[in-house]
PDB file of C-alpha atoms in Angstrom:
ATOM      1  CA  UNK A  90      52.347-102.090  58.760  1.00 96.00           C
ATOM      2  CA  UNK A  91      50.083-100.929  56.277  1.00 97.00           C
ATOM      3  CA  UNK A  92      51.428-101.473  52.615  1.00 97.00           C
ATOM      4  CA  UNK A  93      49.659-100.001  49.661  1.00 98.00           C
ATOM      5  CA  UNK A  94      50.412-100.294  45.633  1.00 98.00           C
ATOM      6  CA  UNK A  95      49.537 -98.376  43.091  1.00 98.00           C
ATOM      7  CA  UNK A  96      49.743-100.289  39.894  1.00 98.00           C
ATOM      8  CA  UNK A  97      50.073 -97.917  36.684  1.00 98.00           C
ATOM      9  CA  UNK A  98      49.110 -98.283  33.227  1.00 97.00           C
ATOM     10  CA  UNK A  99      51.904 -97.612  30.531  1.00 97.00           C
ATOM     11  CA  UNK A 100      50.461 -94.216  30.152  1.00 97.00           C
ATOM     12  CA  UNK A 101      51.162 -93.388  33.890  1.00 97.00           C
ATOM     13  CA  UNK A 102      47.430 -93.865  34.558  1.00 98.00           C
ATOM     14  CA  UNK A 103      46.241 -95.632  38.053  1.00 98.00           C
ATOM     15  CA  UNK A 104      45.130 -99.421  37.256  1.00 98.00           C
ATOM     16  CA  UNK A 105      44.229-100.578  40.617  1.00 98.00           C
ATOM     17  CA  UNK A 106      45.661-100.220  44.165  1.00 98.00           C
ATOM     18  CA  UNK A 107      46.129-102.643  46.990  1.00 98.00           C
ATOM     19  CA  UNK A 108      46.051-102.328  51.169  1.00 97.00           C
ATOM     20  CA  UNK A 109      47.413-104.788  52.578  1.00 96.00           C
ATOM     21  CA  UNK A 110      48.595-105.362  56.473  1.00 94.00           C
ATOM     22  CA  UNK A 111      47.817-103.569  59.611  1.00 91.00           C
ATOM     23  CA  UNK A 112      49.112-101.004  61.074  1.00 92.00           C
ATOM     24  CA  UNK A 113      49.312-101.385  64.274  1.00 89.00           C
ATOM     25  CA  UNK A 114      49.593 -97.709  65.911  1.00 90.00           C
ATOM     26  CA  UNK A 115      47.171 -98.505  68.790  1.00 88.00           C
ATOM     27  CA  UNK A 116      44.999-100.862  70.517  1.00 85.00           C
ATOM     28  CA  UNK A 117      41.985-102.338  68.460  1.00 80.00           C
ATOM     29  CA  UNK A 118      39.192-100.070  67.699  1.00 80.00           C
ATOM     30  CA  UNK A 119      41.744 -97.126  68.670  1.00 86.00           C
ATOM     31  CA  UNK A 120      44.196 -97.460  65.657  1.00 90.00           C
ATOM     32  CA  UNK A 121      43.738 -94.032  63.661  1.00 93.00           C
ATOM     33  CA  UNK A 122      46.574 -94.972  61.129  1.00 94.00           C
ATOM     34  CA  UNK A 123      44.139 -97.751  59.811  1.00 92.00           C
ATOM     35  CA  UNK A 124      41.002 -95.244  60.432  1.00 93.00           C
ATOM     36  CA  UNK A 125      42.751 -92.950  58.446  1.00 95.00           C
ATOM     37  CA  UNK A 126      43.971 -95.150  55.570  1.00 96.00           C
ATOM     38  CA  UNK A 127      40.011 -97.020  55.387  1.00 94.00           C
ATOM     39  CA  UNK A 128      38.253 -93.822  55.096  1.00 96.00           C
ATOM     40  CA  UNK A 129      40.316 -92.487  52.455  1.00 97.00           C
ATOM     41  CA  UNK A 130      40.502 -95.834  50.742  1.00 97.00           C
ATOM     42  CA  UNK A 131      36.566 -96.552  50.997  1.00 96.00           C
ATOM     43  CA  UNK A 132      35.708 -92.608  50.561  1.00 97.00           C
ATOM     44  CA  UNK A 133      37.766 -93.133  47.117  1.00 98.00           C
ATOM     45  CA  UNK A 134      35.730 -95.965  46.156  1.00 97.00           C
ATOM     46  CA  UNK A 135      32.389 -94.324  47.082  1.00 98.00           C
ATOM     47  CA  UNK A 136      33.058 -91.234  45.234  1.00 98.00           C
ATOM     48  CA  UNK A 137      34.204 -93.166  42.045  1.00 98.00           C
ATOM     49  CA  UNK A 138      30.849 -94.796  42.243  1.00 98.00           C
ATOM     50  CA  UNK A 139      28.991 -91.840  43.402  1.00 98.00           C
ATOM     51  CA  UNK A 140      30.658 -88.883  40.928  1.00 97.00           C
ATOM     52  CA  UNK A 141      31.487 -90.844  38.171  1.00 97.00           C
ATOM     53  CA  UNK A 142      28.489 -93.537  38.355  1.00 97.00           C
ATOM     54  CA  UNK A 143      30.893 -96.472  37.773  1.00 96.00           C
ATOM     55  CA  UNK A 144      31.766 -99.163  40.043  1.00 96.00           C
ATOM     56  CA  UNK A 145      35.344-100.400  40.507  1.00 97.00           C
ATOM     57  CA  UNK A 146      36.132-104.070  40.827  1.00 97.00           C
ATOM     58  CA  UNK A 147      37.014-104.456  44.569  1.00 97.00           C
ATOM     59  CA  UNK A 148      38.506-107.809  46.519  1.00 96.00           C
ATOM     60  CA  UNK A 149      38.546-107.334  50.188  1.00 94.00           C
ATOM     61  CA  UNK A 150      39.426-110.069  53.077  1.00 90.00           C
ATOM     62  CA  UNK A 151      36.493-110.262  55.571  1.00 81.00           C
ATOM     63  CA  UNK A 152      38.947-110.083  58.460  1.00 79.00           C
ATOM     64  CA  UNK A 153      40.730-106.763  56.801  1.00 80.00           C
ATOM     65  CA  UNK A 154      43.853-106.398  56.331  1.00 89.00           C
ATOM     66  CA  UNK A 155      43.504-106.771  52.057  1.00 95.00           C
ATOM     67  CA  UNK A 156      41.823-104.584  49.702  1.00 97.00           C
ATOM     68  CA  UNK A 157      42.477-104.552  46.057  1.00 98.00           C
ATOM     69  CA  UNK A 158      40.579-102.012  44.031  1.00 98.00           C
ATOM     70  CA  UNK A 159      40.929-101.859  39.908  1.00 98.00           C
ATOM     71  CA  UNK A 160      39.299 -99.274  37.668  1.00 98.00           C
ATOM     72  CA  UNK A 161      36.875-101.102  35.011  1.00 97.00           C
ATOM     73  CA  UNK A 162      37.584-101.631  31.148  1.00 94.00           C
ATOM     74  CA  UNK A 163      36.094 -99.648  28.611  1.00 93.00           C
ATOM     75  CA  UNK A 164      34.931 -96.551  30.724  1.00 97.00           C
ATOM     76  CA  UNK A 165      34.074 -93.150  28.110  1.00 97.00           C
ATOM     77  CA  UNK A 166      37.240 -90.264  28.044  1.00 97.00           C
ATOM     78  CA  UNK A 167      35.365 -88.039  30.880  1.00 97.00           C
ATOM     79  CA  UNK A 168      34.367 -91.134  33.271  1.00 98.00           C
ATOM     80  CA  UNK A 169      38.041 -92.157  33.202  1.00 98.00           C
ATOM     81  CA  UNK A 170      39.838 -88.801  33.524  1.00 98.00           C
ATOM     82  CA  UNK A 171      37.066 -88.173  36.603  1.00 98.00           C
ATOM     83  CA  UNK A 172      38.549 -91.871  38.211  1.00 98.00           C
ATOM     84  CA  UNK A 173      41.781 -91.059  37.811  1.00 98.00           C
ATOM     85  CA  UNK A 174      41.554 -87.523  39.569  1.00 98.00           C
ATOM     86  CA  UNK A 175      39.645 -88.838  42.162  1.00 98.00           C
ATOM     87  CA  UNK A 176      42.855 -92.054  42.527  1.00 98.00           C
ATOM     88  CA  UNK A 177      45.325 -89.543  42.104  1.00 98.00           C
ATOM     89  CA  UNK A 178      43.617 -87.458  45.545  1.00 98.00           C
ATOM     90  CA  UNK A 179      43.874 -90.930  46.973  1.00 98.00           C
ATOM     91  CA  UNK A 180      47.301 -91.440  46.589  1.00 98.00           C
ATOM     92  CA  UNK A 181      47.889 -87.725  47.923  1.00 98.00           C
ATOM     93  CA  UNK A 182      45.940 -88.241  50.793  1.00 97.00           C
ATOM     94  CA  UNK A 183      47.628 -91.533  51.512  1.00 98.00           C
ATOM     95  CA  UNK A 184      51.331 -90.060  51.306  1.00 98.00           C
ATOM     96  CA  UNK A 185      50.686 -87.276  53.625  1.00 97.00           C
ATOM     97  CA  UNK A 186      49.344 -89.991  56.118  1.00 96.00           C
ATOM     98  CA  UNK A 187      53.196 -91.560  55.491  1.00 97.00           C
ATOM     99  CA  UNK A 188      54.768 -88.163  55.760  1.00 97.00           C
ATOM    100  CA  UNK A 189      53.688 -88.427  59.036  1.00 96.00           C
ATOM    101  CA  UNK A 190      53.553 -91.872  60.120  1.00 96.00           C
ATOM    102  CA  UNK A 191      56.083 -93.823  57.927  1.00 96.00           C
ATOM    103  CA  UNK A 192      56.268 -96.768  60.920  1.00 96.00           C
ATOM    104  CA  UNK A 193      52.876 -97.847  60.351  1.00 96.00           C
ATOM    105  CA  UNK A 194      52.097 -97.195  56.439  1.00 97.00           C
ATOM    106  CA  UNK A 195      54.335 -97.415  53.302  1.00 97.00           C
ATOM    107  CA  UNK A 196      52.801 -96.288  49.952  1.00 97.00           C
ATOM    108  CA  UNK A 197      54.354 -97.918  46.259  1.00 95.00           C
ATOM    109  CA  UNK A 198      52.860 -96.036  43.474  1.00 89.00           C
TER     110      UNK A 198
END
């Protein structure tokens, strides 16, 4: 099973998020639970670097099954707002793939 946290800031804003596990819906190469969850995960990522020109700290496992993702210090008002929106689609994204799927992915935000 896929398991993914969203770690909040006292404010209620998105600190970091982590993927860890597998999910295990289908044979190797065939698994579209864990297609699904690593394109919205790295899609995120690219558009926070892309749209908002920052880079967030990432830790990933060569093998997969770990990905840790943290928004930097010290970004301006507008950079930050634009990383949270962008987080925020994530996590949407990521509990409509558990709507549907709950045996294979499990969302903590």
């Amino acid at each position: 099973m896929i398991h993914i946290t969203f770690d909040r800031n006292e404010d209620g804003t998105i600190d970091s998020f982590t993927m860890t596990g597998h999910a295990d819906s289908g044979p190797h190469g065939q698994d579209l639970v864990c297609a699904g969850a690593s394109a919205v995960s790295f899609g995120t990522v690219n558009a926070v670097a892309e749209i908002c020109g920052t880079e967030m700290e990432v830790e990933m496992n060569d093998n997969g099954g770990f990905l840790r993702c943290r928004v930097p210090d010290k970004l301006d008002r507008d950079t930050y707002e634009k990383v949270q929106l962008l987080l925020e689609g994530m996590l949407v994204s990521m509990k409509t793939m558990e709507d549907q799927y709950s045996r294979f992915i499990c969302i903590e935000s």
